[in-house]
Amino acid sequence: NAGVTQTPKFRVLKTGQSMTLLCAQDMNHEYMYWYRQDPGMGLRLIHYSVGEGTTAKGEVPDGYNVSRLKKQNFLLGLESAAPSQTSVYFCASRRTGAPETQYFGPGTRLLVL
Amino acid sequence: EDQVTQSPEALRLQEGESSSLNCSYTVSGLRGLFWYRQDPGKGPEFLFTLYSAGEEKEKERLKATLTKKESFLHITAPKPEDSATYLCASASGGGADGLTFGKGTHLIIQP
C-alpha cells in the first residue's frame, strides 16, 4: 500500500513551458487535492476533486488546470509556466465522511526559470 | 474567511524540556482541527484530528487539546527526533473543499 505518490519529484522549467504533475493514490479515496507550499506561507489549496470526472477551484487556481479521469489519479497542469509558480506542490486525498483526515504525498519541487 | 495562526514561528528546546505550540483559529462552522508533522523535503504526516472543545488526543510524547478558539500541541520530554515543523489546519463550512493551514512552528530539540 503506497498511499499517495507524486511524479516527478523535481523539475526545472523555463518560463512559458508546460508540464503535468501526476498524483496517484491506492486508498480508494473519493476526494483529492492539490496544494502549493511557499516559504513563509501555509499550504494553499489550488484545485480539488470530489470524485472521478469532477474538479473545483481552490484558493489559488490561476495558471493551473486539473483533470480527474480516473478515481485514483489527479493531474495538475501548467500550460505556460511562470517564475511565480516556483514552489513545492503537494497532493492529498481523503475518504468521504468523517474523519476528514487528508493524507499527503511526498511533494514535487518545481523551479521555473 | 477562515484564519489559522500558529505561534511561535520557531522554538528551540533542550532535550527533555517540555513546551506547547499554539494554534488559534477563526473559522465558521469548524468541522475539524488537524495537526501534522512535516520533516524537511517531505510531505505533511498526519498526527491528530480534534472535533470539539474539550477533546484531547495523545500519541507518545505529543498531546493535542482543543478549545473554542485555540488548539495546543503539548510536547513532553522531547527528543531530538521530535525536531520538525508542526502544522495546524482547520476544516470548516459544509463543503468538501480543502484545509486551511497555518504557517507552522519550526521545532528544534537540541541534545
JSON list of C-alpha atoms in Angstrom, two decimals:
[
{"chain": "A", "resi": 1, "resn": "ASN", "atom": "CA", "xyz": [0.00, 0.00, 0.00]},
{"chain": "A", "resi": 2, "resn": "ALA", "atom": "CA", "xyz": [1.95, 3.02, -1.30]},
{"chain": "A", "resi": 3, "resn": "GLY", "atom": "CA", "xyz": [-0.57, 5.66, -0.16]},
{"chain": "A", "resi": 4, "resn": "VAL", "atom": "CA", "xyz": [-0.20, 8.86, -2.18]},
{"chain": "A", "resi": 5, "resn": "THR", "atom": "CA", "xyz": [2.58, 9.08, -4.75]},
{"chain": "A", "resi": 6, "resn": "GLN", "atom": "CA", "xyz": [3.67, 12.04, -6.88]},
{"chain": "A", "resi": 7, "resn": "THR", "atom": "CA", "xyz": [5.59, 12.22, -10.14]},
{"chain": "A", "resi": 8, "resn": "PRO", "atom": "CA", "xyz": [8.08, 13.78, -10.78]},
{"chain": "A", "resi": 9, "resn": "LYS", "atom": "CA", "xyz": [9.95, 14.56, -7.56]},
{"chain": "A", "resi": 10, "resn": "PHE", "atom": "CA", "xyz": [11.77, 17.55, -9.03]},
{"chain": "A", "resi": 11, "resn": "ARG", "atom": "CA", "xyz": [11.55, 19.51, -12.25]},
{"chain": "A", "resi": 12, "resn": "VAL", "atom": "CA", "xyz": [13.12, 22.62, -13.77]},
{"chain": "A", "resi": 13, "resn": "LEU", "atom": "CA", "xyz": [11.13, 24.52, -16.39]},
{"chain": "A", "resi": 14, "resn": "LYS", "atom": "CA", "xyz": [11.77, 27.59, -18.47]},
{"chain": "A", "resi": 15, "resn": "THR", "atom": "CA", "xyz": [9.20, 30.36, -18.49]},
{"chain": "A", "resi": 16, "resn": "GLY", "atom": "CA", "xyz": [6.43, 29.54, -20.95]},
{"chain": "A", "resi": 17, "resn": "GLN", "atom": "CA", "xyz": [6.95, 25.77, -20.92]},
{"chain": "A", "resi": 18, "resn": "SER", "atom": "CA", "xyz": [4.17, 23.42, -19.96]},
{"chain": "A", "resi": 19, "resn": "MET", "atom": "CA", "xyz": [4.12, 20.34, -17.77]},
{"chain": "A", "resi": 20, "resn": "THR", "atom": "CA", "xyz": [1.83, 17.96, -15.92]},
{"chain": "A", "resi": 21, "resn": "LEU", "atom": "CA", "xyz": [2.24, 16.76, -12.36]},
{"chain": "A", "resi": 22, "resn": "LEU", "atom": "CA", "xyz": [0.77, 13.36, -11.58]},
{"chain": "A", "resi": 23, "resn": "CYS", "atom": "CA", "xyz": [-0.76, 12.27, -8.29]},
{"chain": "A", "resi": 24, "resn": "ALA", "atom": "CA", "xyz": [-1.84, 8.69, -7.67]},
{"chain": "A", "resi": 25, "resn": "GLN", "atom": "CA", "xyz": [-3.48, 7.12, -4.61]},
{"chain": "A", "resi": 26, "resn": "ASP", "atom": "CA", "xyz": [-4.23, 3.48, -3.88]},
{"chain": "A", "resi": 27, "resn": "MET", "atom": "CA", "xyz": [-6.56, 4.00, -0.90]},
{"chain": "A", "resi": 28, "resn": "ASN", "atom": "CA", "xyz": [-9.77, 4.22, -2.98]},
{"chain": "A", "resi": 29, "resn": "HIS", "atom": "CA", "xyz": [-10.33, 7.77, -1.71]},
{"chain": "A", "resi": 30, "resn": "GLU", "atom": "CA", "xyz": [-13.04, 9.88, -3.31]},
{"chain": "A", "resi": 31, "resn": "TYR", "atom": "CA", "xyz": [-11.53, 13.30, -2.60]},
{"chain": "A", "resi": 32, "resn": "MET", "atom": "CA", "xyz": [-8.23, 14.55, -3.94]},
{"chain": "A", "resi": 33, "resn": "TYR", "atom": "CA", "xyz": [-6.46, 17.90, -3.55]},
{"chain": "A", "resi": 34, "resn": "TRP", "atom": "CA", "xyz": [-3.56, 19.92, -4.92]},
{"chain": "A", "resi": 35, "resn": "TYR", "atom": "CA", "xyz": [-1.75, 22.39, -2.65]},
{"chain": "A", "resi": 36, "resn": "ARG", "atom": "CA", "xyz": [1.31, 24.56, -3.06]},
{"chain": "A", "resi": 37, "resn": "GLN", "atom": "CA", "xyz": [3.73, 25.42, -0.29]},
{"chain": "A", "resi": 38, "resn": "ASP", "atom": "CA", "xyz": [5.89, 28.53, -0.39]},
{"chain": "A", "resi": 39, "resn": "PRO", "atom": "CA", "xyz": [8.43, 29.80, 2.19]},
{"chain": "A", "resi": 40, "resn": "GLY", "atom": "CA", "xyz": [6.76, 31.78, 4.97]},
{"chain": "A", "resi": 41, "resn": "MET", "atom": "CA", "xyz": [3.27, 30.74, 3.90]},
{"chain": "A", "resi": 42, "resn": "GLY", "atom": "CA", "xyz": [0.95, 27.94, 4.82]},
{"chain": "A", "resi": 43, "resn": "LEU", "atom": "CA", "xyz": [-0.12, 25.35, 2.30]},
{"chain": "A", "resi": 44, "resn": "ARG", "atom": "CA", "xyz": [-2.64, 26.86, -0.09]},
{"chain": "A", "resi": 45, "resn": "LEU", "atom": "CA", "xyz": [-5.29, 24.94, -2.00]},
{"chain": "A", "resi": 46, "resn": "ILE", "atom": "CA", "xyz": [-5.07, 25.13, -5.80]},
{"chain": "A", "resi": 47, "resn": "HIS", "atom": "CA", "xyz": [-7.82, 22.77, -7.02]},
{"chain": "A", "resi": 48, "resn": "TYR", "atom": "CA", "xyz": [-9.68, 19.79, -5.66]},
{"chain": "A", "resi": 49, "resn": "SER", "atom": "CA", "xyz": [-11.91, 16.94, -6.80]},
{"chain": "A", "resi": 50, "resn": "VAL", "atom": "CA", "xyz": [-14.78, 15.22, -5.03]},
{"chain": "A", "resi": 51, "resn": "GLY", "atom": "CA", "xyz": [-14.88, 12.30, -7.41]},
{"chain": "A", "resi": 52, "resn": "GLU", "atom": "CA", "xyz": [-13.98, 10.93, -10.83]},
{"chain": "A", "resi": 53, "resn": "GLY", "atom": "CA", "xyz": [-14.79, 13.44, -13.54]},
{"chain": "A", "resi": 54, "resn": "THR", "atom": "CA", "xyz": [-15.30, 16.39, -11.18]},
{"chain": "A", "resi": 55, "resn": "THR", "atom": "CA", "xyz": [-12.99, 19.28, -10.27]},
{"chain": "A", "resi": 56, "resn": "ALA", "atom": "CA", "xyz": [-13.33, 22.59, -8.42]},
{"chain": "A", "resi": 57, "resn": "LYS", "atom": "CA", "xyz": [-11.23, 25.70, -7.80]},
{"chain": "A", "resi": 58, "resn": "GLY", "atom": "CA", "xyz": [-9.46, 26.34, -4.55]},
{"chain": "A", "resi": 59, "resn": "GLU", "atom": "CA", "xyz": [-7.85, 29.46, -3.15]},
{"chain": "A", "resi": 60, "resn": "VAL", "atom": "CA", "xyz": [-5.13, 29.98, -5.81]},
{"chain": "A", "resi": 61, "resn": "PRO", "atom": "CA", "xyz": [-6.30, 28.35, -9.09]},
{"chain": "A", "resi": 62, "resn": "ASP", "atom": "CA", "xyz": [-5.00, 30.87, -11.65]},
{"chain": "A", "resi": 63, "resn": "GLY", "atom": "CA", "xyz": [-2.44, 29.44, -14.09]},
{"chain": "A", "resi": 64, "resn": "TYR", "atom": "CA", "xyz": [-3.32, 25.82, -13.31]},
{"chain": "A", "resi": 65, "resn": "ASN", "atom": "CA", "xyz": [-5.70, 23.24, -14.72]},
{"chain": "A", "resi": 66, "resn": "VAL", "atom": "CA", "xyz": [-6.62, 19.83, -13.38]},
{"chain": "A", "resi": 67, "resn": "SER", "atom": "CA", "xyz": [-8.23, 16.61, -14.51]},
{"chain": "A", "resi": 68, "resn": "ARG", "atom": "CA", "xyz": [-9.59, 13.54, -12.72]},
{"chain": "A", "resi": 69, "resn": "LEU", "atom": "CA", "xyz": [-10.27, 10.99, -15.43]},
{"chain": "A", "resi": 70, "resn": "LYS", "atom": "CA", "xyz": [-9.68, 8.03, -13.12]},
{"chain": "A", "resi": 71, "resn": "LYS", "atom": "CA", "xyz": [-10.58, 7.81, -9.44]},
{"chain": "A", "resi": 72, "resn": "GLN", "atom": "CA", "xyz": [-7.02, 7.03, -8.40]},
{"chain": "A", "resi": 73, "resn": "ASN", "atom": "CA", "xyz": [-5.32, 9.81, -10.38]},
{"chain": "A", "resi": 74, "resn": "PHE", "atom": "CA", "xyz": [-5.39, 13.60, -10.15]},
{"chain": "A", "resi": 75, "resn": "LEU", "atom": "CA", "xyz": [-3.35, 15.62, -12.65]},
{"chain": "A", "resi": 76, "resn": "LEU", "atom": "CA", "xyz": [-2.18, 19.20, -12.24]},
{"chain": "A", "resi": 77, "resn": "GLY", "atom": "CA", "xyz": [-1.21, 21.05, -15.41]},
{"chain": "A", "resi": 78, "resn": "LEU", "atom": "CA", "xyz": [0.72, 24.23, -16.01]},
{"chain": "A", "resi": 79, "resn": "GLU", "atom": "CA", "xyz": [0.05, 25.45, -19.55]},
{"chain": "A", "resi": 80, "resn": "SER", "atom": "CA", "xyz": [2.59, 28.29, -19.57]},
{"chain": "A", "resi": 81, "resn": "ALA", "atom": "CA", "xyz": [4.86, 28.24, -16.54]},
{"chain": "A", "resi": 82, "resn": "ALA", "atom": "CA", "xyz": [5.82, 31.48, -14.79]},
{"chain": "A", "resi": 83, "resn": "PRO", "atom": "CA", "xyz": [8.53, 32.12, -12.17]},
{"chain": "A", "resi": 84, "resn": "SER", "atom": "CA", "xyz": [5.75, 32.80, -9.63]},
{"chain": "A", "resi": 85, "resn": "GLN", "atom": "CA", "xyz": [4.82, 29.13, -9.92]},
{"chain": "A", "resi": 86, "resn": "THR", "atom": "CA", "xyz": [8.15, 28.06, -8.44]},
{"chain": "A", "resi": 87, "resn": "SER", "atom": "CA", "xyz": [7.00, 26.13, -5.40]},
{"chain": "A", "resi": 88, "resn": "VAL", "atom": "CA", "xyz": [6.62, 22.74, -3.80]},
{"chain": "A", "resi": 89, "resn": "TYR", "atom": "CA", "xyz": [3.40, 21.03, -4.84]},
{"chain": "A", "resi": 90, "resn": "PHE", "atom": "CA", "xyz": [1.63, 18.53, -2.63]},
{"chain": "A", "resi": 91, "resn": "CYS", "atom": "CA", "xyz": [-1.20, 16.22, -3.48]},
{"chain": "A", "resi": 92, "resn": "ALA", "atom": "CA", "xyz": [-3.53, 14.85, -0.82]},
{"chain": "A", "resi": 93, "resn": "SER", "atom": "CA", "xyz": [-6.51, 12.52, -0.66]},
{"chain": "A", "resi": 94, "resn": "ARG", "atom": "CA", "xyz": [-9.20, 11.52, 1.80]},
{"chain": "A", "resi": 95, "resn": "ARG", "atom": "CA", "xyz": [-12.26, 9.32, 2.00]},
{"chain": "A", "resi": 96, "resn": "THR", "atom": "CA", "xyz": [-15.79, 10.64, 2.25]},
{"chain": "A", "resi": 97, "resn": "GLY", "atom": "CA", "xyz": [-17.35, 11.32, 5.63]},
{"chain": "A", "resi": 98, "resn": "ALA", "atom": "CA", "xyz": [-15.63, 11.85, 8.96]},
{"chain": "A", "resi": 99, "resn": "PRO", "atom": "CA", "xyz": [-12.86, 11.87, 9.91]},
{"chain": "A", "resi": 100, "resn": "GLU", "atom": "CA", "xyz": [-11.78, 14.26, 7.18]},
{"chain": "A", "resi": 101, "resn": "THR", "atom": "CA", "xyz": [-8.13, 13.47, 7.52]},
{"chain": "A", "resi": 102, "resn": "GLN", "atom": "CA", "xyz": [-6.16, 14.21, 4.38]},
{"chain": "A", "resi": 103, "resn": "TYR", "atom": "CA", "xyz": [-3.13, 12.08, 3.53]},
{"chain": "A", "resi": 104, "resn": "PHE", "atom": "CA", "xyz": [-0.32, 13.78, 1.68]},
{"chain": "A", "resi": 105, "resn": "GLY", "atom": "CA", "xyz": [2.16, 12.72, -0.95]},
{"chain": "A", "resi": 106, "resn": "PRO", "atom": "CA", "xyz": [5.91, 13.43, -0.79]},
{"chain": "A", "resi": 107, "resn": "GLY", "atom": "CA", "xyz": [5.72, 16.54, -2.96]},
{"chain": "A", "resi": 108, "resn": "THR", "atom": "CA", "xyz": [7.06, 17.80, -6.30]},
{"chain": "A", "resi": 109, "resn": "ARG", "atom": "CA", "xyz": [9.63, 20.58, -6.23]},
{"chain": "A", "resi": 110, "resn": "LEU", "atom": "CA", "xyz": [9.24, 22.84, -9.26]},
{"chain": "A", "resi": 111, "resn": "LEU", "atom": "CA", "xyz": [11.65, 25.56, -10.31]},
{"chain": "A", "resi": 112, "resn": "VAL", "atom": "CA", "xyz": [10.62, 27.91, -13.12]},
{"chain": "A", "resi": 113, "resn": "LEU", "atom": "CA", "xyz": [13.47, 29.96, -14.57]},
{"chain": "B", "resi": 1, "resn": "GLU", "atom": "CA", "xyz": [-12.61, 33.95, 5.65]},
{"chain": "B", "resi": 2, "resn": "ASP", "atom": "CA", "xyz": [-11.09, 31.22, 7.78]},
{"chain": "B", "resi": 3, "resn": "GLN", "atom": "CA", "xyz": [-7.82, 32.01, 9.52]},
{"chain": "B", "resi": 4, "resn": "VAL", "atom": "CA", "xyz": [-5.33, 29.79, 11.31]},
{"chain": "B", "resi": 5, "resn": "THR", "atom": "CA", "xyz": [-2.42, 31.38, 13.19]},
{"chain": "B", "resi": 6, "resn": "GLN", "atom": "CA", "xyz": [0.40, 29.41, 14.76]},
{"chain": "B", "resi": 7, "resn": "SER", "atom": "CA", "xyz": [2.87, 30.57, 17.38]},
{"chain": "B", "resi": 8, "resn": "PRO", "atom": "CA", "xyz": [5.72, 30.71, 17.90]},
{"chain": "B", "resi": 9, "resn": "GLU", "atom": "CA", "xyz": [7.17, 30.60, 14.39]},
{"chain": "B", "resi": 10, "resn": "ALA", "atom": "CA", "xyz": [10.21, 28.79, 15.71]},
{"chain": "B", "resi": 11, "resn": "LEU", "atom": "CA", "xyz": [11.10, 27.16, 19.02]},
{"chain": "B", "resi": 12, "resn": "ARG", "atom": "CA", "xyz": [14.37, 25.73, 20.23]},
{"chain": "B", "resi": 13, "resn": "LEU", "atom": "CA", "xyz": [14.30, 23.43, 23.26]},
{"chain": "B", "resi": 14, "resn": "GLN", "atom": "CA", "xyz": [16.74, 21.29, 25.12]},
{"chain": "B", "resi": 15, "resn": "GLU", "atom": "CA", "xyz": [16.11, 17.56, 25.13]},
{"chain": "B", "resi": 16, "resn": "GLY", "atom": "CA", "xyz": [13.65, 16.80, 27.91]},
{"chain": "B", "resi": 17, "resn": "GLU", "atom": "CA", "xyz": [12.36, 20.39, 28.12]},
{"chain": "B", "resi": 18, "resn": "SER", "atom": "CA", "xyz": [8.56, 20.27, 27.76]},
{"chain": "B", "resi": 19, "resn": "SER", "atom": "CA", "xyz": [6.63, 23.02, 25.98]},
{"chain": "B", "resi": 20, "resn": "SER", "atom": "CA", "xyz": [3.48, 23.81, 24.00]},
{"chain": "B", "resi": 21, "resn": "LEU", "atom": "CA", "xyz": [2.77, 25.02, 20.48]},
{"chain": "B", "resi": 22, "resn": "ASN", "atom": "CA", "xyz": [-0.25, 27.24, 19.90]},
{"chain": "B", "resi": 23, "resn": "CYS", "atom": "CA", "xyz": [-2.79, 27.28, 17.08]},
{"chain": "B", "resi": 24, "resn": "SER", "atom": "CA", "xyz": [-5.51, 29.92, 17.18]},
{"chain": "B", "resi": 25, "resn": "TYR", "atom": "CA", "xyz": [-8.30, 29.70, 14.66]},
{"chain": "B", "resi": 26, "resn": "THR", "atom": "CA", "xyz": [-11.16, 31.82, 13.36]},
{"chain": "B", "resi": 27, "resn": "VAL", "atom": "CA", "xyz": [-13.49, 29.66, 11.33]},
{"chain": "B", "resi": 28, "resn": "SER", "atom": "CA", "xyz": [-17.21, 29.44, 10.76]},
{"chain": "B", "resi": 29, "resn": "GLY", "atom": "CA", "xyz": [-18.58, 26.01, 11.45]},
{"chain": "B", "resi": 30, "resn": "LEU", "atom": "CA", "xyz": [-15.48, 24.09, 12.48]},
{"chain": "B", "resi": 31, "resn": "ARG", "atom": "CA", "xyz": [-15.64, 20.54, 11.17]},
{"chain": "B", "resi": 32, "resn": "GLY", "atom": "CA", "xyz": [-12.22, 19.53, 12.46]},
{"chain": "B", "resi": 33, "resn": "LEU", "atom": "CA", "xyz": [-8.84, 20.79, 13.66]},
{"chain": "B", "resi": 34, "resn": "PHE", "atom": "CA", "xyz": [-5.82, 18.87, 12.38]},
{"chain": "B", "resi": 35, "resn": "TRP", "atom": "CA", "xyz": [-2.19, 18.60, 13.41]},
{"chain": "B", "resi": 36, "resn": "TYR", "atom": "CA", "xyz": [0.50, 17.43, 11.01]},
{"chain": "B", "resi": 37, "resn": "ARG", "atom": "CA", "xyz": [4.24, 16.94, 11.29]},
{"chain": "B", "resi": 38, "resn": "GLN", "atom": "CA", "xyz": [6.47, 17.87, 8.35]},
{"chain": "B", "resi": 39, "resn": "ASP", "atom": "CA", "xyz": [10.11, 16.88, 8.03]},
{"chain": "B", "resi": 40, "resn": "PRO", "atom": "CA", "xyz": [12.41, 18.72, 5.60]},
{"chain": "B", "resi": 41, "resn": "GLY", "atom": "CA", "xyz": [11.78, 17.68, 2.00]},
{"chain": "B", "resi": 42, "resn": "LYS", "atom": "CA", "xyz": [8.79, 15.51, 2.94]},
{"chain": "B", "resi": 43, "resn": "GLY", "atom": "CA", "xyz": [5.03, 15.78, 2.81]},
{"chain": "B", "resi": 44, "resn": "PRO", "atom": "CA", "xyz": [2.92, 16.52, 5.91]},
{"chain": "B", "resi": 45, "resn": "GLU", "atom": "CA", "xyz": [2.37, 13.46, 8.11]},
{"chain": "B", "resi": 46, "resn": "PHE", "atom": "CA", "xyz": [-0.94, 13.22, 9.95]},
{"chain": "B", "resi": 47, "resn": "LEU", "atom": "CA", "xyz": [-0.84, 13.35, 13.75]},
{"chain": "B", "resi": 48, "resn": "PHE", "atom": "CA", "xyz": [-4.28, 14.20, 15.21]},
{"chain": "B", "resi": 49, "resn": "THR", "atom": "CA", "xyz": [-7.82, 15.29, 14.43]},
{"chain": "B", "resi": 50, "resn": "LEU", "atom": "CA", "xyz": [-9.89, 17.14, 17.05]},
{"chain": "B", "resi": 51, "resn": "TYR", "atom": "CA", "xyz": [-13.58, 17.82, 16.61]},
{"chain": "B", "resi": 52, "resn": "SER", "atom": "CA", "xyz": [-14.98, 19.59, 19.65]},
{"chain": "B", "resi": 53, "resn": "ALA", "atom": "CA", "xyz": [-13.87, 21.82, 22.51]},
{"chain": "B", "resi": 54, "resn": "GLY", "atom": "CA", "xyz": [-12.51, 19.82, 25.41]},
{"chain": "B", "resi": 55, "resn": "GLU", "atom": "CA", "xyz": [-11.29, 16.98, 23.26]},
{"chain": "B", "resi": 56, "resn": "GLU", "atom": "CA", "xyz": [-7.77, 15.65, 23.83]},
{"chain": "B", "resi": 57, "resn": "LYS", "atom": "CA", "xyz": [-5.65, 13.13, 21.95]},
{"chain": "B", "resi": 58, "resn": "GLU", "atom": "CA", "xyz": [-2.25, 11.65, 22.75]},
{"chain": "B", "resi": 59, "resn": "LYS", "atom": "CA", "xyz": [0.48, 9.90, 20.84]},
{"chain": "B", "resi": 60, "resn": "GLU", "atom": "CA", "xyz": [3.78, 9.10, 22.50]},
{"chain": "B", "resi": 61, "resn": "ARG", "atom": "CA", "xyz": [5.22, 12.43, 23.72]},
{"chain": "B", "resi": 62, "resn": "LEU", "atom": "CA", "xyz": [2.57, 14.53, 21.97]},
{"chain": "B", "resi": 63, "resn": "LYS", "atom": "CA", "xyz": [-0.80, 15.63, 23.27]},
{"chain": "B", "resi": 64, "resn": "ALA", "atom": "CA", "xyz": [-3.25, 17.81, 21.36]},
{"chain": "B", "resi": 65, "resn": "THR", "atom": "CA", "xyz": [-6.05, 19.76, 23.01]},
{"chain": "B", "resi": 66, "resn": "LEU", "atom": "CA", "xyz": [-8.87, 21.94, 21.65]},
{"chain": "B", "resi": 67, "resn": "THR", "atom": "CA", "xyz": [-10.81, 24.93, 22.99]},
{"chain": "B", "resi": 68, "resn": "LYS", "atom": "CA", "xyz": [-13.37, 27.07, 21.17]},
{"chain": "B", "resi": 69, "resn": "LYS", "atom": "CA", "xyz": [-10.64, 29.41, 19.91]},
{"chain": "B", "resi": 70, "resn": "GLU", "atom": "CA", "xyz": [-7.34, 27.55, 20.18]},
{"chain": "B", "resi": 71, "resn": "SER", "atom": "CA", "xyz": [-5.58, 24.25, 19.95]},
{"chain": "B", "resi": 72, "resn": "PHE", "atom": "CA", "xyz": [-2.38, 23.33, 21.72]},
{"chain": "B", "resi": 73, "resn": "LEU", "atom": "CA", "xyz": [0.19, 20.70, 20.90]},
{"chain": "B", "resi": 74, "resn": "HIS", "atom": "CA", "xyz": [1.97, 19.79, 24.11]},
{"chain": "B", "resi": 75, "resn": "ILE", "atom": "CA", "xyz": [5.34, 18.10, 23.81]},
{"chain": "B", "resi": 76, "resn": "THR", "atom": "CA", "xyz": [6.51, 16.28, 26.94]},
{"chain": "B", "resi": 77, "resn": "ALA", "atom": "CA", "xyz": [10.18, 15.46, 27.47]},
{"chain": "B", "resi": 78, "resn": "PRO", "atom": "CA", "xyz": [11.01, 15.86, 23.76]},
{"chain": "B", "resi": 79, "resn": "LYS", "atom": "CA", "xyz": [13.81, 14.04, 22.00]},
{"chain": "B", "resi": 80, "resn": "PRO", "atom": "CA", "xyz": [15.93, 15.25, 19.06]},
{"chain": "B", "resi": 81, "resn": "GLU", "atom": "CA", "xyz": [13.84, 13.10, 16.70]},
{"chain": "B", "resi": 82, "resn": "ASP", "atom": "CA", "xyz": [10.84, 15.30, 17.53]},
{"chain": "B", "resi": 83, "resn": "SER", "atom": "CA", "xyz": [12.51, 18.11, 15.61]},
{"chain": "B", "resi": 84, "resn": "ALA", "atom": "CA", "xyz": [10.25, 19.06, 12.69]},
{"chain": "B", "resi": 85, "resn": "THR", "atom": "CA", "xyz": [7.78, 21.67, 11.53]},
{"chain": "B", "resi": 86, "resn": "TYR", "atom": "CA", "xyz": [4.35, 21.19, 13.08]},
{"chain": "B", "resi": 87, "resn": "LEU", "atom": "CA", "xyz": [1.37, 22.33, 11.03]},
{"chain": "B", "resi": 88, "resn": "CYS", "atom": "CA", "xyz": [-2.12, 23.13, 12.24]},
{"chain": "B", "resi": 89, "resn": "ALA", "atom": "CA", "xyz": [-5.10, 23.16, 9.86]},
{"chain": "B", "resi": 90, "resn": "SER", "atom": "CA", "xyz": [-8.86, 23.60, 10.01]},
{"chain": "B", "resi": 91, "resn": "ALA", "atom": "CA", "xyz": [-11.77, 22.24, 8.02]},
{"chain": "B", "resi": 92, "resn": "SER", "atom": "CA", "xyz": [-14.93, 24.34, 8.07]},
{"chain": "B", "resi": 93, "resn": "GLY", "atom": "CA", "xyz": [-18.19, 25.03, 6.33]},
{"chain": "B", "resi": 94, "resn": "GLY", "atom": "CA", "xyz": [-20.36, 22.49, 4.62]},
{"chain": "B", "resi": 95, "resn": "GLY", "atom": "CA", "xyz": [-18.37, 21.59, 1.58]},
{"chain": "B", "resi": 96, "resn": "ALA", "atom": "CA", "xyz": [-15.60, 19.19, 0.63]},
{"chain": "B", "resi": 97, "resn": "ASP", "atom": "CA", "xyz": [-13.01, 21.86, 0.00]},
{"chain": "B", "resi": 98, "resn": "GLY", "atom": "CA", "xyz": [-9.56, 21.71, 1.44]},
{"chain": "B", "resi": 99, "resn": "LEU", "atom": "CA", "xyz": [-7.94, 22.53, 4.73]},
{"chain": "B", "resi": 100, "resn": "THR", "atom": "CA", "xyz": [-6.84, 26.00, 5.83]},
{"chain": "B", "resi": 101, "resn": "PHE", "atom": "CA", "xyz": [-3.28, 25.77, 7.11]},
{"chain": "B", "resi": 102, "resn": "GLY", "atom": "CA", "xyz": [-1.25, 27.88, 9.48]},
{"chain": "B", "resi": 103, "resn": "LYS", "atom": "CA", "xyz": [2.34, 28.74, 8.62]},
{"chain": "B", "resi": 104, "resn": "GLY", "atom": "CA", "xyz": [3.71, 26.18, 11.04]},
{"chain": "B", "resi": 105, "resn": "THR", "atom": "CA", "xyz": [6.04, 26.09, 14.03]},
{"chain": "B", "resi": 106, "resn": "HIS", "atom": "CA", "xyz": [9.61, 25.02, 13.36]},
{"chain": "B", "resi": 107, "resn": "LEU", "atom": "CA", "xyz": [10.70, 23.00, 16.40]},
{"chain": "B", "resi": 108, "resn": "ILE", "atom": "CA", "xyz": [14.33, 22.16, 17.14]},
{"chain": "B", "resi": 109, "resn": "ILE", "atom": "CA", "xyz": [15.24, 19.84, 20.01]},
{"chain": "B", "resi": 110, "resn": "GLN", "atom": "CA", "xyz": [18.88, 20.06, 20.99]},
{"chain": "B", "resi": 111, "resn": "PRO", "atom": "CA", "xyz": [20.61, 17.04, 22.60]}
]
